[in-house]
GROMACS .gro file of C-alpha atoms in nm:
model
  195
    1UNK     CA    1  11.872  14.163   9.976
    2UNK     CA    2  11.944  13.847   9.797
    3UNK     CA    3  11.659  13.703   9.559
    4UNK     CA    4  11.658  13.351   9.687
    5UNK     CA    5  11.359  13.217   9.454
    6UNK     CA    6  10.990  13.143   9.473
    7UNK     CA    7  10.795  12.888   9.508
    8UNK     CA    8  10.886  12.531   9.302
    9UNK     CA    9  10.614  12.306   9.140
   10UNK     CA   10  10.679  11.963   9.184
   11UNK     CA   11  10.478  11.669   9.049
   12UNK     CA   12  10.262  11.449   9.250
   13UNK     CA   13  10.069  11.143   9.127
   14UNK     CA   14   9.835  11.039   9.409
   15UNK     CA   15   9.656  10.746   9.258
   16UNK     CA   16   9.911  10.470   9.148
   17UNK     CA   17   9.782  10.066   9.169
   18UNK     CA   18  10.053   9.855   9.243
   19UNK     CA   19  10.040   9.458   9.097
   20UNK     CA   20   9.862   9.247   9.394
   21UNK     CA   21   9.643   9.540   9.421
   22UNK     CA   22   9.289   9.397   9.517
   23UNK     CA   23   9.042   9.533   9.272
   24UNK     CA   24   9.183   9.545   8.897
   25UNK     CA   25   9.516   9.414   8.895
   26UNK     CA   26   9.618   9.398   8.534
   27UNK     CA   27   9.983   9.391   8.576
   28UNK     CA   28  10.152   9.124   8.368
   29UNK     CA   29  10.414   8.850   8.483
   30UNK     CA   30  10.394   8.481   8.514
   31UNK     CA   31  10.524   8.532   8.954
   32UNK     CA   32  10.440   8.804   9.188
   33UNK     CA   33  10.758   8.853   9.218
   34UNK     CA   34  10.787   8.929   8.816
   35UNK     CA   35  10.480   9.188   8.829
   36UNK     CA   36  10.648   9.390   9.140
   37UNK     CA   37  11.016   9.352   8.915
   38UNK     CA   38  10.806   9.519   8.596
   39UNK     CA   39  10.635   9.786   8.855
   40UNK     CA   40  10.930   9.903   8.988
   41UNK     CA   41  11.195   9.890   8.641
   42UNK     CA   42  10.851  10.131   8.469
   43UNK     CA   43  10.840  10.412   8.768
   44UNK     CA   44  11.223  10.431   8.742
   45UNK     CA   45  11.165  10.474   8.363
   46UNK     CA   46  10.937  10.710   8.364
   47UNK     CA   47  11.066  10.896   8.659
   48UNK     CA   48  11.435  10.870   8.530
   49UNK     CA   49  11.694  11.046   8.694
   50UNK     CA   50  11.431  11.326   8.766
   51UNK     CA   51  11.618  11.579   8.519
   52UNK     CA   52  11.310  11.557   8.273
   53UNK     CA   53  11.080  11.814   8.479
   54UNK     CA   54  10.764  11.699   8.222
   55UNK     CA   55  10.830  11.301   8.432
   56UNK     CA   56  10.951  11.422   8.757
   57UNK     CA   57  10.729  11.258   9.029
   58UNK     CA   58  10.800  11.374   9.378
   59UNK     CA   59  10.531  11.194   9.566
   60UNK     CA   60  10.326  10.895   9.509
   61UNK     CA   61   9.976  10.774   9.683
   62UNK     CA   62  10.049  10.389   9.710
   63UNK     CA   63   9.645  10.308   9.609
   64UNK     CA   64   9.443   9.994   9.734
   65UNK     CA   65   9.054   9.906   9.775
   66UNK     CA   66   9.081   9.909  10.179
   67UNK     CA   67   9.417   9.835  10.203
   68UNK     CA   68   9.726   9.976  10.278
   69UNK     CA   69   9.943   9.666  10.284
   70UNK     CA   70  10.102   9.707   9.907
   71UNK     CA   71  10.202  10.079  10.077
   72UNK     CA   72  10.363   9.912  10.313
   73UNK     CA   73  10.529   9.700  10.078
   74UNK     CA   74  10.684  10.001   9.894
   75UNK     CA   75  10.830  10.155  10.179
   76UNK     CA   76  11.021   9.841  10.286
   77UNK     CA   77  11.098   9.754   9.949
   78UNK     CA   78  11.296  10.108   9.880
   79UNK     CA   79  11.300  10.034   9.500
   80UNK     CA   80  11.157  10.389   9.385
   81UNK     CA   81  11.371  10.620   9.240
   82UNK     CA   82  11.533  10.843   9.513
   83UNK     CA   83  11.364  11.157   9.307
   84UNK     CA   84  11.046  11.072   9.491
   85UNK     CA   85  11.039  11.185   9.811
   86UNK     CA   86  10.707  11.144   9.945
   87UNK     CA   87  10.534  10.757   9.954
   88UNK     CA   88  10.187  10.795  10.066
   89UNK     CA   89   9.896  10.553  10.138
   90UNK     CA   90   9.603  10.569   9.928
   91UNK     CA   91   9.261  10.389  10.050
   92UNK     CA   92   9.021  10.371   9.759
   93UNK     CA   93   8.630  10.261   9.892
   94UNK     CA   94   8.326  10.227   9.711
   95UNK     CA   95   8.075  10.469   9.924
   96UNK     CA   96   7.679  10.273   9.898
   97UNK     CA   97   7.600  10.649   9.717
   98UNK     CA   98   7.590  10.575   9.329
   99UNK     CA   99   7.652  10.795   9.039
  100UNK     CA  100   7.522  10.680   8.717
  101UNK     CA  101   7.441  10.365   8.885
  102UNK     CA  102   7.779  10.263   8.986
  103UNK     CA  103   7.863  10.325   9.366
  104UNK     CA  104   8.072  10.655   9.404
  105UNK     CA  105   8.462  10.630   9.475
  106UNK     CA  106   8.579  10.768   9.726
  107UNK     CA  107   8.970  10.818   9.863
  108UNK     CA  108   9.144  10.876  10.156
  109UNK     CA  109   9.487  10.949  10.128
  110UNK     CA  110   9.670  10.927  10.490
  111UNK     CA  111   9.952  11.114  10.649
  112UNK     CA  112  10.223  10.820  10.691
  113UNK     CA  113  10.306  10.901  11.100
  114UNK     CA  114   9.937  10.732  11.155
  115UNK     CA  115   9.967  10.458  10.960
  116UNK     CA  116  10.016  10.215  11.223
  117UNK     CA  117   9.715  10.319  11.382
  118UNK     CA  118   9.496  10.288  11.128
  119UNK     CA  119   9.353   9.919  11.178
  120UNK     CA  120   9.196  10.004  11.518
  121UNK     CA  121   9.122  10.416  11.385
  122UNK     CA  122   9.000  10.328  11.061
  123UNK     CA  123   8.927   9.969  10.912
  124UNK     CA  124   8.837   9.866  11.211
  125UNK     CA  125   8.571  10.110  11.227
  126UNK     CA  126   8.406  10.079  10.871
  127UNK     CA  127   8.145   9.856  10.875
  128UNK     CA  128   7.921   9.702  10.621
  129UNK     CA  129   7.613   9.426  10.658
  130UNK     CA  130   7.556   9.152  10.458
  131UNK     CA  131   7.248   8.954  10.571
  132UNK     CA  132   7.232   8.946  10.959
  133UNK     CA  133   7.627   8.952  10.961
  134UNK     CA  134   7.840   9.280  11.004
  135UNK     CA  135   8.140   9.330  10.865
  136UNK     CA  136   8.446   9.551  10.960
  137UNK     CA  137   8.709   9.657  10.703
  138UNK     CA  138   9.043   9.508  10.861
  139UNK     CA  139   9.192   9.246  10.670
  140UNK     CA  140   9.057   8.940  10.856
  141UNK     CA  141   8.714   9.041  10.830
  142UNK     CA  142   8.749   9.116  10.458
  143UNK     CA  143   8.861   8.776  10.423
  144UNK     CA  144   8.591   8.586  10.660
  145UNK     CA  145   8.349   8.816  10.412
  146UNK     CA  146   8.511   8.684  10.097
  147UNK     CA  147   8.453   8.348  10.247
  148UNK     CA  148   8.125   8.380  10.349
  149UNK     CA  149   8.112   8.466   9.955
  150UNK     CA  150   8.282   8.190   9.839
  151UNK     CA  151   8.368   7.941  10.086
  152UNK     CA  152   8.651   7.782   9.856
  153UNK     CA  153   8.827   8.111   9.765
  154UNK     CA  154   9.191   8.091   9.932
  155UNK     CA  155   9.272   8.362  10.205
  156UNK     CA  156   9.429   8.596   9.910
  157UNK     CA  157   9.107   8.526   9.678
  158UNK     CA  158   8.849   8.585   9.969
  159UNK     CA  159   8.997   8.905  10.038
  160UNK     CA  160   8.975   9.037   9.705
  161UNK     CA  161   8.609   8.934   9.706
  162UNK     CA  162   8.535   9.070  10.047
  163UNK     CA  163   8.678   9.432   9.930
  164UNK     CA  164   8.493   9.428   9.633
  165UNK     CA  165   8.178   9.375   9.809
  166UNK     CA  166   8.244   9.630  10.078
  167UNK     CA  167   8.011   9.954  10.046
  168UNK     CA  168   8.084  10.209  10.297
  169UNK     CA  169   7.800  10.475  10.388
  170UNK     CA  170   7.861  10.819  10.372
  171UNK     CA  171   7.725  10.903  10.709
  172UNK     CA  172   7.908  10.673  10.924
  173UNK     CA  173   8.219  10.766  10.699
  174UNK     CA  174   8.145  11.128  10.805
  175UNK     CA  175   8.101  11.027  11.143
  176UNK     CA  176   8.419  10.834  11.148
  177UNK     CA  177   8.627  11.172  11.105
  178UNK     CA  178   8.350  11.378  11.310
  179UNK     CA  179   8.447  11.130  11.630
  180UNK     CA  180   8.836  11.092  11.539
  181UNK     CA  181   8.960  11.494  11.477
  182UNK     CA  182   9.326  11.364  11.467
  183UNK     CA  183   9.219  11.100  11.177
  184UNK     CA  184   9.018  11.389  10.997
  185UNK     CA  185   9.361  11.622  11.037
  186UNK     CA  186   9.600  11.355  10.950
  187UNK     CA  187   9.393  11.250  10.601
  188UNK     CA  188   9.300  11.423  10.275
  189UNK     CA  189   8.971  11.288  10.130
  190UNK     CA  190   8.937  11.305   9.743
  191UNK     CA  191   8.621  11.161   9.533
  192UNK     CA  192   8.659  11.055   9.200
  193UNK     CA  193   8.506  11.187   8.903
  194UNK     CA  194   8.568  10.961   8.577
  195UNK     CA  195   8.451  11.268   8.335
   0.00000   0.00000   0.00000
């Protein structure tokens, strides 16, 4: 019998911000199009030709505050280095539970064959009240939030506000994937712990 090998290790890194990323983008560049330019030239630099095992990423999570729109700019971009072979999407929340009197983070990192349904599934389905107004999670409704916010803000602006705003509760989280099995199997859930 031939030894054929064991198992490899391979390197993931599940919690990468892109530039246009709507909580914290400190990327620099004076165009969007600059930021994206410096995103992609440091991955390939760090990654390299994947011979350096110590820098060798196999799979990304593509991370965003309820979003998965700069994901989906990744994947059609195909500007990663061909060593990683796995782009995932990454949706960082801010749960209404706090920790050290900050709310709690909270991820949910997504198998990519469901992304498509995941506006009626998943955003769609978060909600969050603000006054006597409820709120859902999809992208237009993070924007009419942002707005409500700051009536001024641009589309771009409100959304940013809107997400940054947007507590989700534990409970109906957990009842999201209690009613929706295929989500719950189709999504790893991962909670932050800054120490």
């Amino acid at each position: 019998m031939e030894y054929v090998g064991g198992s490899e290790w391979r390197r993931w890194d599940l919690h990468i911000h892109t530039p246009q990323t709507l909580k914290n983008d400190n990327y620099v560049g004076s165009t969007s199009d600059e930021k994206w330019d410096a995103f992609y030239t440091a991955v390939s630099n760090y990654v390299g030709d994947g011979s350096d095992r110590n820098r060798a990423i196999a799979a990304v999570g593509i991370t965003d505050y309820l979003s998965i729109d700069n994901y989906l700019k990744v994947c059609a971009d195909h500007r990663l280095p061909d060593t990683i072979k796995i782009i995932l999407p990454n949706v960082e929340m801010r749960l209404t539970l706090t920790a050290q009197e900050s709310p709690v983070n909270i991820h949910m990192i997504f198998d990519p064959c469901i992304v498509d349904a995941l506006e009626a599934r998943f955003f769609g389905k978060l909600s969050f009240k603000y006054g006597d107004t409820t709120f859902s999670a999809t992208k237009s409704e993070l924007i009419r939030f942002g707005k409500l916010m700051d009536n001024s803000s641009t589309n771009e602006q409100a959304e940013k506000i809107g997400a940054e705003q947007f507590l989700v509760d534990f409970h109906a989280l957990q009842g999201l994937f209690e009613n929706d099995k295929d989500l719950r199997k189709h999504t790893i859930i991962a909670v932050a712990n800054s120490s």
